[in-house]
Amino acid sequence: MIELTPDLLGAVTKPARYTGGEWNAVHKDAATVACRFALSMPDVYEVGMSNLGLKILYEVLNRRADTAAERVYAPWPDMEKAMREKGLPLYSLESFSAIGDFDFLGFSLQYEMCYTNVLNMLDLAGLPVWSAARGEDAPFIVGGGPCVYNVEPVADFFDLFVIGEGEAVLGELVDAFIAWKNEGRPGGRQGFLLRAAALEGIYVPSLYEPRYDEAGRFKSLTPLHPAARPVIYKRLLADFDDAPAMTAPVVPYIGIVHDRIMLELFRGCSRGCRFCQAGIAYRPVRERSLPRLLELARQMAAATGYDEMSLTSLSSADYSCLEPLVDTLMADFAAARMSFSLPSLRVDSFSIELADKLQQIRKSGLTFAPEAGTQRLRDVINKGVTEADLMAAVGAAFRRGWKAVKLYFMMGLPTETDEDIIGIADLAKKVVDLYTEIKGKRGVKVTVSVSCFVPKPYTPFQWFPQNTLAEFDRKQRLLKEHIRDRAIQYNYHDARVSRLEGVMARGDRRLAAVLYEAWRAGAKFDGWSDQFREEYWLSAFEKCGVDPAVYNERTRDFDEPLPWSHTSPGVETGFLRREWDKAMAASLTADCRRGDCTGCGVCQRLGVRVVDGRRQDG
Amino acid sequence: MAEMKLSFLYRAAVTKGEELRYISHLDYAGAIQRAIRRAGLPAAYSEGFNPHLKISFASALAVGVTSDIEYFDLELAEPLPPLTVAKRLKATLPPGINLLELRQLRKRKGTLMAEADEAGYTVDIPLTGPAEAARAAVAAFNAAPECVFHRATPKKTRDIEVKQYMAEAIALETGGETARLTMRIRITPTGSIKPGEVLSLLVDRYGFPGDERNAGLCRRALTGQGKSLLELDD
Ligand code: SF4
């Protein structure tokens, strides 16, 4: 057991990140379980504790009598320094055990910029970062989360990956582990990995070898063993209503990013925005029933004591029974003064009415995501939002008393011209003018937040080159020049971070060496703008002789082999290809949630179907 | 005119255990509020757009300090027997917060904050030098007519005369490698001094041979006019 002394905890920021003991944390005696599973997100406590997927897995695993799941997050650099000075290894927040003593260490990989933190945490745990160098006694390092749809840049650091929804697979993985352990660990570490590879949805990267052609292009990922499937399709919960759910999440002492009950209305979103990986990765839409949601809401409220509940999903306003749900929740929890929020508003007046009913905080304003500045470009990305929709929505908001709106856009989208960039400024100005028109006076605050588009695997834009740094820089300045109204506040992302994200998102195994060098140089918490140091990365690329532009700035051929094609969410390449063509023609594709199947192939491939309360055939 | 609502006032004494040493006062208060909500108690809430539970605390405890006894006042919208309130709350308070006692207050009085006028602390500290040096440092501090602490916060700095807040001389016990300091500190409407600040003075100014960074601070008592804050109602 790790002992944390007062001199250590007294000297670091937010020591409660490291001391555990939270309400609903599960403490089991290690001697009474057959499997110890450390669950992690390679980021700081407040971020990791907010991750819904990990909360679910924590409960699901801890419901098993034979398994203890514990939590571990990335110590902030001040704590890391203190731990290294004192020789303290990375430890879990429940039993304060060294992470090296666990059977599994699972990382939820939510974004590429957390990769150096994975290496740093492995190192802090006293484990070799390369999977090939880890000994028989080391925990199995497991990866999951949205990054698995191209996990090749970190493949060499992990023992296995879970593709898809963890609740659907982890039970089988733990069963396989316990059986292997009880049989006396036949075949050693490799013996277990072969058994794991036989499970659907498990990818064991060491059972494959990448091949490259003479020009250095990725050619194939060749299975080295009969147990290695050519393609690992995601696992998912066909019946989300009936699936094991979170009922008693850990309640932190200190404020975390999402410090509230998360009621997950449904999985998936098939609105079909062509830039969006989540829109493909979590298909098809599967709703929970109204009675089930009410039951979960009551259980979580009683188990946590939270006074705030978020109705979470990729596009919550699309839930088929949203109005009765909201009305019932508000009535049920009126005495307890529970407040509710809808994190993802649609650009329409229905959403405004709901937000108004929920009394969403007026000061911070409402957030909308038109994503692009002109109708043409919004059609290219299949964002079914018109200027009229946006004006109707913000107009309704202003009439109901909101004085601030946030508008999210992207730059660097396919077919984008300067006109589209200037269109962002024009749209924001129209929103300002609408307020003045409705209220008869000025006084609105419009925040325009523009990110740099990162093309992602398994989207129709997976072949498209990311804009260069110079191009992002020019567009950012162009937009700035066109924003003249003082009521508009303009925020933009650091293009250097987006570029790196773009490289990792569509990278291959040759990037592992770059990651390793960048981490050795000191890179960590790359997603935190105050911690990001581009120079570590630039010298790592140079040292490894890797040209990052080959990964993010190159137009890929439609028929070229893609290094991520073996970990699949089930979508057909032909669908992505057709969507690209439709994007070029600025032609729209409808949502299959309540309408016809548009042929992405996920349902047929995985043997599942859309579950939505308002579907005719549902 | 706003509707007058009846409410029923309770006063509780609780601990802040070792598990919660590094929790701030605000987070400690938040943990108690969530426990009250988990207990399903019919709490009274403030009116307005952002209603909050009607609960108030005596005196904020610094991060890094545990406590044998803290107090809070809680308002309920229904008159539940104190034993019922206590039983339900005990079941939902997190580890490290033990409910010592809970009473219903017959009438609304001043705030707990105003009632508390003295706090007792112990400081357990590893010695880094001879016990005689420790005794000499404490004796010098106790004998000094005044002693100024320079309090620097990110916002402002202030010089505070410390001795006016010392209710009695600091007592010292030494045993082997560690020492225990016992101090009683006045809480006044115009201010007070923190035990950690007194400790810093002892070490920095009076040469107390102790490892300040590994000191364990604990509040042992919080009183008003020499009596427990639970007794004041009688
Ligand atoms: S297969 Fe058809 S119905 Fe299923 S998610 Fe894809 S487009 Fe929608």
mmCIF file with all atom_site columns, C-alpha atoms in Angstrom, chain A residues 5-7 9-10 15-16 19 21 23 251-255 302-307 335-338 359 362, chain B residues 5 19-20 22-23 27 31 33-34 37-38 43 45-47 49 51 63 91-95 97 213-215:
data_model
loop_
_atom_site.group_PDB
_atom_site.id
_atom_site.type_symbol
_atom_site.label_atom_id
_atom_site.label_alt_id
_atom_site.label_comp_id
_atom_site.label_asym_id
_atom_site.label_entity_id
_atom_site.label_seq_id
_atom_site.pdbx_PDB_ins_code
_atom_site.Cartn_x
_atom_site.Cartn_y
_atom_site.Cartn_z
_atom_site.occupancy
_atom_site.B_iso_or_equiv
_atom_site.pdbx_formal_charge
_atom_site.auth_seq_id
_atom_site.auth_comp_id
_atom_site.auth_asym_id
_atom_site.auth_atom_id
_atom_site.pdbx_PDB_model_num
ATOM 1  C CA . THR A 1 5   ? 2.787   11.803 3.547   1.00 0.00 ? 5   THR A CA 1
ATOM 2  C CA . PRO A 1 6   ? 1.612   15.289 4.506   1.00 0.00 ? 6   PRO A CA 1
ATOM 3  C CA . ASP A 1 7   ? 4.691   16.969 3.039   1.00 0.00 ? 7   ASP A CA 1
ATOM 4  C CA . LEU A 1 9   ? 0.021   16.208 -0.257  1.00 0.00 ? 9   LEU A CA 1
ATOM 5  C CA . GLY A 1 10  ? 0.454   19.572 1.393   1.00 0.00 ? 10  GLY A CA 1
ATOM 6  C CA . PRO A 1 15  ? -4.458  17.167 -3.163  1.00 0.00 ? 15  PRO A CA 1
ATOM 7  C CA . ALA A 1 16  ? -7.966  15.669 -3.091  1.00 0.00 ? 16  ALA A CA 1
ATOM 8  C CA . THR A 1 19  ? -6.686  10.739 -1.840  1.00 0.00 ? 19  THR A CA 1
ATOM 9  C CA . GLY A 1 21  ? -12.371 7.813  -0.366  1.00 0.00 ? 21  GLY A CA 1
ATOM 10 C CA . TRP A 1 23  ? -18.894 8.275  -1.788  1.00 0.00 ? 23  TRP A CA 1
ATOM 11 C CA . VAL A 1 251 ? -19.329 11.324 -6.093  1.00 0.00 ? 251 VAL A CA 1
ATOM 12 C CA . PRO A 1 252 ? -16.109 13.325 -5.969  1.00 0.00 ? 252 PRO A CA 1
ATOM 13 C CA . TYR A 1 253 ? -15.279 15.760 -3.184  1.00 0.00 ? 253 TYR A CA 1
ATOM 14 C CA . ILE A 1 254 ? -13.762 18.319 -5.505  1.00 0.00 ? 254 ILE A CA 1
ATOM 15 C CA . GLY A 1 255 ? -15.487 19.845 -8.502  1.00 0.00 ? 255 GLY A CA 1
ATOM 16 C CA . ALA A 1 302 ? -30.856 8.753  -4.341  1.00 0.00 ? 302 ALA A CA 1
ATOM 17 C CA . ALA A 1 303 ? -27.382 7.270  -4.597  1.00 0.00 ? 303 ALA A CA 1
ATOM 18 C CA . THR A 1 304 ? -25.458 10.490 -5.216  1.00 0.00 ? 304 THR A CA 1
ATOM 19 C CA . GLY A 1 305 ? -27.280 13.455 -3.683  1.00 0.00 ? 305 GLY A CA 1
ATOM 20 C CA . TYR A 1 306 ? -26.469 15.566 -6.719  1.00 0.00 ? 306 TYR A CA 1
ATOM 21 C CA . ASP A 1 307 ? -28.781 18.504 -7.386  1.00 0.00 ? 307 ASP A CA 1
ATOM 22 C CA . ALA A 1 335 ? -39.230 19.058 -4.113  1.00 0.00 ? 335 ALA A CA 1
ATOM 23 C CA . ALA A 1 336 ? -35.565 18.081 -4.335  1.00 0.00 ? 336 ALA A CA 1
ATOM 24 C CA . ARG A 1 337 ? -34.857 21.225 -6.408  1.00 0.00 ? 337 ARG A CA 1
ATOM 25 C CA . MET A 1 338 ? -33.060 19.190 -9.047  1.00 0.00 ? 338 MET A CA 1
ATOM 26 C CA . GLN A 1 359 ? -34.280 27.251 -17.031 1.00 0.00 ? 359 GLN A CA 1
ATOM 27 C CA . ARG A 1 362 ? -28.944 32.432 -19.013 1.00 0.00 ? 362 ARG A CA 1
ATOM 28 C CA . LYS B 2 5   ? -42.729 29.198 5.254   1.00 0.00 ? 5   LYS B CA 1
ATOM 29 C CA . GLU B 2 19  ? -9.739  10.731 5.074   1.00 0.00 ? 19  GLU B CA 1
ATOM 30 C CA . LEU B 2 20  ? -10.852 14.291 4.474   1.00 0.00 ? 20  LEU B CA 1
ATOM 31 C CA . TYR B 2 22  ? -7.144  17.587 2.154   1.00 0.00 ? 22  TYR B CA 1
ATOM 32 C CA . ILE B 2 23  ? -10.712 18.590 1.394   1.00 0.00 ? 23  ILE B CA 1
ATOM 33 C CA . ASP B 2 27  ? -16.014 20.847 -0.606  1.00 0.00 ? 27  ASP B CA 1
ATOM 34 C CA . ALA B 2 31  ? -20.227 16.654 0.806   1.00 0.00 ? 31  ALA B CA 1
ATOM 35 C CA . GLN B 2 33  ? -25.180 18.790 1.577   1.00 0.00 ? 33  GLN B CA 1
ATOM 36 C CA . ARG B 2 34  ? -25.156 15.821 -0.778  1.00 0.00 ? 34  ARG B CA 1
ATOM 37 C CA . ARG B 2 37  ? -30.015 14.977 -0.055  1.00 0.00 ? 37  ARG B CA 1
ATOM 38 C CA . ARG B 2 38  ? -29.146 11.284 -0.166  1.00 0.00 ? 38  ARG B CA 1
ATOM 39 C CA . ALA B 2 43  ? -34.583 20.093 3.533   1.00 0.00 ? 43  ALA B CA 1
ATOM 40 C CA . TYR B 2 45  ? -34.258 25.553 0.255   1.00 0.00 ? 45  TYR B CA 1
ATOM 41 C CA . SER B 2 46  ? -33.630 29.193 -0.459  1.00 0.00 ? 46  SER B CA 1
ATOM 42 C CA . GLU B 2 47  ? -35.985 30.892 -2.880  1.00 0.00 ? 47  GLU B CA 1
ATOM 43 C CA . PHE B 2 49  ? -33.490 31.025 -9.503  1.00 0.00 ? 49  PHE B CA 1
ATOM 44 C CA . PRO B 2 51  ? -32.154 27.368 -4.871  1.00 0.00 ? 51  PRO B CA 1
ATOM 45 C CA . VAL B 2 63  ? -7.153  22.377 3.876   1.00 0.00 ? 63  VAL B CA 1
ATOM 46 C CA . ALA B 2 91  ? -26.416 6.304  6.910   1.00 0.00 ? 91  ALA B CA 1
ATOM 47 C CA . THR B 2 92  ? -25.431 8.672  4.129   1.00 0.00 ? 92  THR B CA 1
ATOM 48 C CA . LEU B 2 93  ? -22.504 10.685 5.488   1.00 0.00 ? 93  LEU B CA 1
ATOM 49 C CA . PRO B 2 94  ? -19.254 9.718  3.765   1.00 0.00 ? 94  PRO B CA 1
ATOM 50 C CA . PRO B 2 95  ? -16.390 8.026  5.598   1.00 0.00 ? 95  PRO B CA 1
ATOM 51 C CA . ILE B 2 97  ? -17.685 12.554 8.590   1.00 0.00 ? 97  ILE B CA 1
ATOM 52 C CA . ARG B 2 213 ? 5.587   20.052 6.231   1.00 0.00 ? 213 ARG B CA 1
ATOM 53 C CA . ASN B 2 214 ? 4.804   16.807 8.012   1.00 0.00 ? 214 ASN B CA 1
ATOM 54 C CA . ALA B 2 215 ? 2.839   18.308 10.883  1.00 0.00 ? 215 ALA B CA 1
#
